[in-house]
mmCIF file of C-alpha atoms in Angstrom:
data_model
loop_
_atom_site.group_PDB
_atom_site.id
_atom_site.type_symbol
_atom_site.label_atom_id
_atom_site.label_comp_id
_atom_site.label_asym_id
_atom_site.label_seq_id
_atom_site.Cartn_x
_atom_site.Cartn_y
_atom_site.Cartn_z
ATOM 1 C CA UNK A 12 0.000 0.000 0.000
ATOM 2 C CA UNK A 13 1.599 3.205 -0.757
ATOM 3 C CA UNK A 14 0.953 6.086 2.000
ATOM 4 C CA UNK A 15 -0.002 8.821 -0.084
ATOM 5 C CA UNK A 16 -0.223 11.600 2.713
ATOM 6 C CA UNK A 17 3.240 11.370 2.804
ATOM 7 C CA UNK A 18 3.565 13.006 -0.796
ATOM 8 C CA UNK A 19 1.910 15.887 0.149
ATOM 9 C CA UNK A 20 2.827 19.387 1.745
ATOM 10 C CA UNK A 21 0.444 21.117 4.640
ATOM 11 C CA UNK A 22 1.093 24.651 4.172
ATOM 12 C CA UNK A 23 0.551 27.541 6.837
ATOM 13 C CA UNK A 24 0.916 31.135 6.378
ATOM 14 C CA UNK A 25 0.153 33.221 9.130
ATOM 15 C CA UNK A 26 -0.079 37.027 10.071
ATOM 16 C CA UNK A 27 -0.081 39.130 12.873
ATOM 17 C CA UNK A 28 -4.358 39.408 11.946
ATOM 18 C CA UNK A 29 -5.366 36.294 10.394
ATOM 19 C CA UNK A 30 -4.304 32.971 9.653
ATOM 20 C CA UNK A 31 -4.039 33.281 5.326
ATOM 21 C CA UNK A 32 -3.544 29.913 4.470
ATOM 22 C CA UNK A 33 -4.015 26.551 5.564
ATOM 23 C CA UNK A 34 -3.881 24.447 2.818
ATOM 24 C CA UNK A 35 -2.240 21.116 1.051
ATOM 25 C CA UNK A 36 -0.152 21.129 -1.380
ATOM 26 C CA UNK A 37 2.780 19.408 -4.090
ATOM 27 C CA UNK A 38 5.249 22.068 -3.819
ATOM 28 C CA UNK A 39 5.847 25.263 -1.747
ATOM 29 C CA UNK A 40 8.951 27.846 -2.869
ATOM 30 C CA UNK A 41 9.551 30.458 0.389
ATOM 31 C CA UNK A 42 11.835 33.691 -0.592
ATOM 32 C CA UNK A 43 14.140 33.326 1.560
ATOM 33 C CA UNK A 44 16.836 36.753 2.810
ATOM 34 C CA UNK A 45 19.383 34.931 0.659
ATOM 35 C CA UNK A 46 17.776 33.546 -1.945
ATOM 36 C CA UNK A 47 14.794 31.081 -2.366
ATOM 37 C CA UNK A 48 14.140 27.574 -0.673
ATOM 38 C CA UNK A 49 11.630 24.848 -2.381
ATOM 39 C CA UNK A 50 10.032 22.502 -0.403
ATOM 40 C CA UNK A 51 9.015 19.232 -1.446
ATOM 41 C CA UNK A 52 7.309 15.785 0.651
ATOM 42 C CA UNK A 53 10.002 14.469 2.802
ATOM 43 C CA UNK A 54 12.060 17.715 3.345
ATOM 44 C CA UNK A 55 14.500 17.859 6.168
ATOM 45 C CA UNK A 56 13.399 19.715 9.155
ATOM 46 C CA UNK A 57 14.787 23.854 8.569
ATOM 47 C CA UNK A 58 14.316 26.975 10.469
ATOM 48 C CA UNK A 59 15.359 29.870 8.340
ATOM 49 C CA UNK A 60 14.856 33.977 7.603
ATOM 50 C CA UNK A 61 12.485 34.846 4.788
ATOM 51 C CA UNK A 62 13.319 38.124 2.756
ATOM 52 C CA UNK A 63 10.153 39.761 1.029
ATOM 53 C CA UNK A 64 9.482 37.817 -2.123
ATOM 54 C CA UNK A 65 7.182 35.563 -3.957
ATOM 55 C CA UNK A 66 5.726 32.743 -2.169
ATOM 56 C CA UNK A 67 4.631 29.806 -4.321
ATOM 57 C CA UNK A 68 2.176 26.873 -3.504
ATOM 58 C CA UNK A 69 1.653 24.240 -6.477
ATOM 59 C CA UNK A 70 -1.284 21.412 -6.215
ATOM 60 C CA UNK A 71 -1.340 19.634 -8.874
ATOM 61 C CA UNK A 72 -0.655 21.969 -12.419
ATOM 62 C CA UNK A 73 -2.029 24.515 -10.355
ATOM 63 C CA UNK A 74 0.434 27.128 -8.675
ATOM 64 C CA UNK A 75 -0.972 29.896 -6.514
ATOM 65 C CA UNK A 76 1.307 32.974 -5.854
ATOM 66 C CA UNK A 77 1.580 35.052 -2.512
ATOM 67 C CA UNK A 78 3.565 38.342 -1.190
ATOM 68 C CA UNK A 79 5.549 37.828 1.905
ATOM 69 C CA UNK A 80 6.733 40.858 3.386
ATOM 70 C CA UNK A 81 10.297 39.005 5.608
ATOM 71 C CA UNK A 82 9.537 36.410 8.699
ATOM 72 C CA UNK A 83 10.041 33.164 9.418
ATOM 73 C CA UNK A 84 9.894 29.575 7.966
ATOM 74 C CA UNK A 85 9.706 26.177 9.575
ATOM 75 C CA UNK A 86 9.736 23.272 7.712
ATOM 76 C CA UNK A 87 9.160 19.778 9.885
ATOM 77 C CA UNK A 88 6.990 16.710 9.583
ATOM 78 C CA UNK A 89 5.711 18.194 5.893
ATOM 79 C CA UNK A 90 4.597 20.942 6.907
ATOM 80 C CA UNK A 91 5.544 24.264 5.612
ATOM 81 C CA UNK A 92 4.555 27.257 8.653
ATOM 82 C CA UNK A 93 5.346 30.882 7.134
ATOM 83 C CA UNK A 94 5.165 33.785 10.378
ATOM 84 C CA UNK A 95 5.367 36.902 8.090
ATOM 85 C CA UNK A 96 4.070 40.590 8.834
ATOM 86 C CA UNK A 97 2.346 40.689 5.945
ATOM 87 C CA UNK A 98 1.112 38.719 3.121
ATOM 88 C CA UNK A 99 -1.416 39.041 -0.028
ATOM 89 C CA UNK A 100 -2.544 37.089 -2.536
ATOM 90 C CA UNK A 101 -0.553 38.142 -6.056
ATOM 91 C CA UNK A 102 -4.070 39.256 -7.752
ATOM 92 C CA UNK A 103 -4.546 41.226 -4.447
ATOM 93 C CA UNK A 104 -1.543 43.752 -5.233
ATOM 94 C CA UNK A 105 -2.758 46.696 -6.609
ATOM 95 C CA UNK A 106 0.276 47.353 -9.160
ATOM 96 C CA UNK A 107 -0.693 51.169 -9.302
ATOM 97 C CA UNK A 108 0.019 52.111 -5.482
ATOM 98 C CA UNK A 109 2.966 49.754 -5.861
ATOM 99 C CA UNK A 110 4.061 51.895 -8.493
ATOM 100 C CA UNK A 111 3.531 55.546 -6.621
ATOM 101 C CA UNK A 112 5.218 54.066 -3.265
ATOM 102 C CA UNK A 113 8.801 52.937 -5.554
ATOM 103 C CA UNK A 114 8.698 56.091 -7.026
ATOM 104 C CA UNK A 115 7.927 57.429 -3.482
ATOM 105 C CA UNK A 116 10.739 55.646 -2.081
ATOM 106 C CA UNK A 117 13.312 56.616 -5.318
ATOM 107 C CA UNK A 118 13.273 60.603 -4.033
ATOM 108 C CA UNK A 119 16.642 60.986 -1.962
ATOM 109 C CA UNK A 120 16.906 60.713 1.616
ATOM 110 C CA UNK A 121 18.316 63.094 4.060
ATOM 111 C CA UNK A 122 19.342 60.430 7.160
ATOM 112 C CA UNK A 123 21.139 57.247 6.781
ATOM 113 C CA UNK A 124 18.393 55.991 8.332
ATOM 114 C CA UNK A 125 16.019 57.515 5.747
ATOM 115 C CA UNK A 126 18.008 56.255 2.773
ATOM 116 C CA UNK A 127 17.953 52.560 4.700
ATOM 117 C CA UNK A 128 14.437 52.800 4.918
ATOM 118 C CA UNK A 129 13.445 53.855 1.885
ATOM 119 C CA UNK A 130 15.994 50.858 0.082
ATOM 120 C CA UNK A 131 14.196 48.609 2.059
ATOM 121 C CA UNK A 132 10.882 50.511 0.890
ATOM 122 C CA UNK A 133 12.454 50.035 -3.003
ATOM 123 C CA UNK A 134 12.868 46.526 -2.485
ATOM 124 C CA UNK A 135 9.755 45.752 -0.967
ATOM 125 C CA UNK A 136 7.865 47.681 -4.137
ATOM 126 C CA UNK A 137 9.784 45.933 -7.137
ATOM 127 C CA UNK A 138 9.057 42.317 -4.855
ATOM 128 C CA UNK A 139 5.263 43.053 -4.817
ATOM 129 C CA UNK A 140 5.632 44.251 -8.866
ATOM 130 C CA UNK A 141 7.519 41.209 -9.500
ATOM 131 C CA UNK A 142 5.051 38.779 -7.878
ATOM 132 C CA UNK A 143 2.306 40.581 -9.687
ATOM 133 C CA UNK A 144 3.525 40.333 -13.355
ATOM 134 C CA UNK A 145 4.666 36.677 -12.546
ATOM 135 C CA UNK A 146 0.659 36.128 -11.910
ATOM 136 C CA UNK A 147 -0.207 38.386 -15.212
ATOM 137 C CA UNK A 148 2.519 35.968 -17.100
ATOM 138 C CA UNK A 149 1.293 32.896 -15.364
ATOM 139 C CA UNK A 150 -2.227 33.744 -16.240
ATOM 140 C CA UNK A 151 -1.665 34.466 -19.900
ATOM 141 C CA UNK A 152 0.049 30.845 -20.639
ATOM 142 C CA UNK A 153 -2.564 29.233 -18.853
#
């Protein structure tokens, strides 16, 4: 008999307001600060640092894309638990305020701590973007 709960993923993703997610799934890619961890059945147990980025959660030929705004990941007993301040589905992101905050954040600033927060406000703008047209270009194939 073949034990087919242990080919599959149980995904969490959870904010400081609401639980987002709570799903199965195939495959789940975390963005990770240093680049980008994918997660399939049988994964060793991990603790790392997310970065903001494109979460990914494929069931199947479907794949489902998410913003995570930084956190935490724990991956044990196949299950994937995401703690992140914030997260949004990709056809949630509304590409126009995206848009206005980069160029918001692209005007120069007069602390060190002003230019640090508004690199990390850059980077957080072109993630969002880039999860958004990676939806659009997902969408158009499909």
């Amino acid at each position: 008999m073949v034990d087919t709960a242990s080919r599959e993923l149980h995904c969490v993703v959870v904010t400081p307001e609401k639980a987002l997610i709570d799903e199965t799934a195939d495959f789940v890619a975390v963005p990770m600060f240093d680049g980008e961890l994918g997660v399939l059945p049988g994964r060793a147990p991990v603790i790392g640092r997310l970065g903001y980025g494109e979460l990914r959660i494929r069931r199947g030929t479907q794949t489902r894309r998410f913003f995570v705004d930084g956190g935490f990941v724990q991956v044990r007993a196949n299950t994937v638990t995401v703690l992140t301040a914030r997260a949004m589905r990709a056809e949630d992101i509304d590409t126009a305020a995206v848009s206005h905050a980069l160029q918001a954040a692209l005007a120069p600033g007069a602390t060190p701590q002003a230019r640090e927060a508004q690199v990390k406000a850059q980077e957080r703008a072109r993630s969002q973007l880039r999860v958004a047209r990676h939806r659009e270009e997902s969408a158009a194939h499909g």
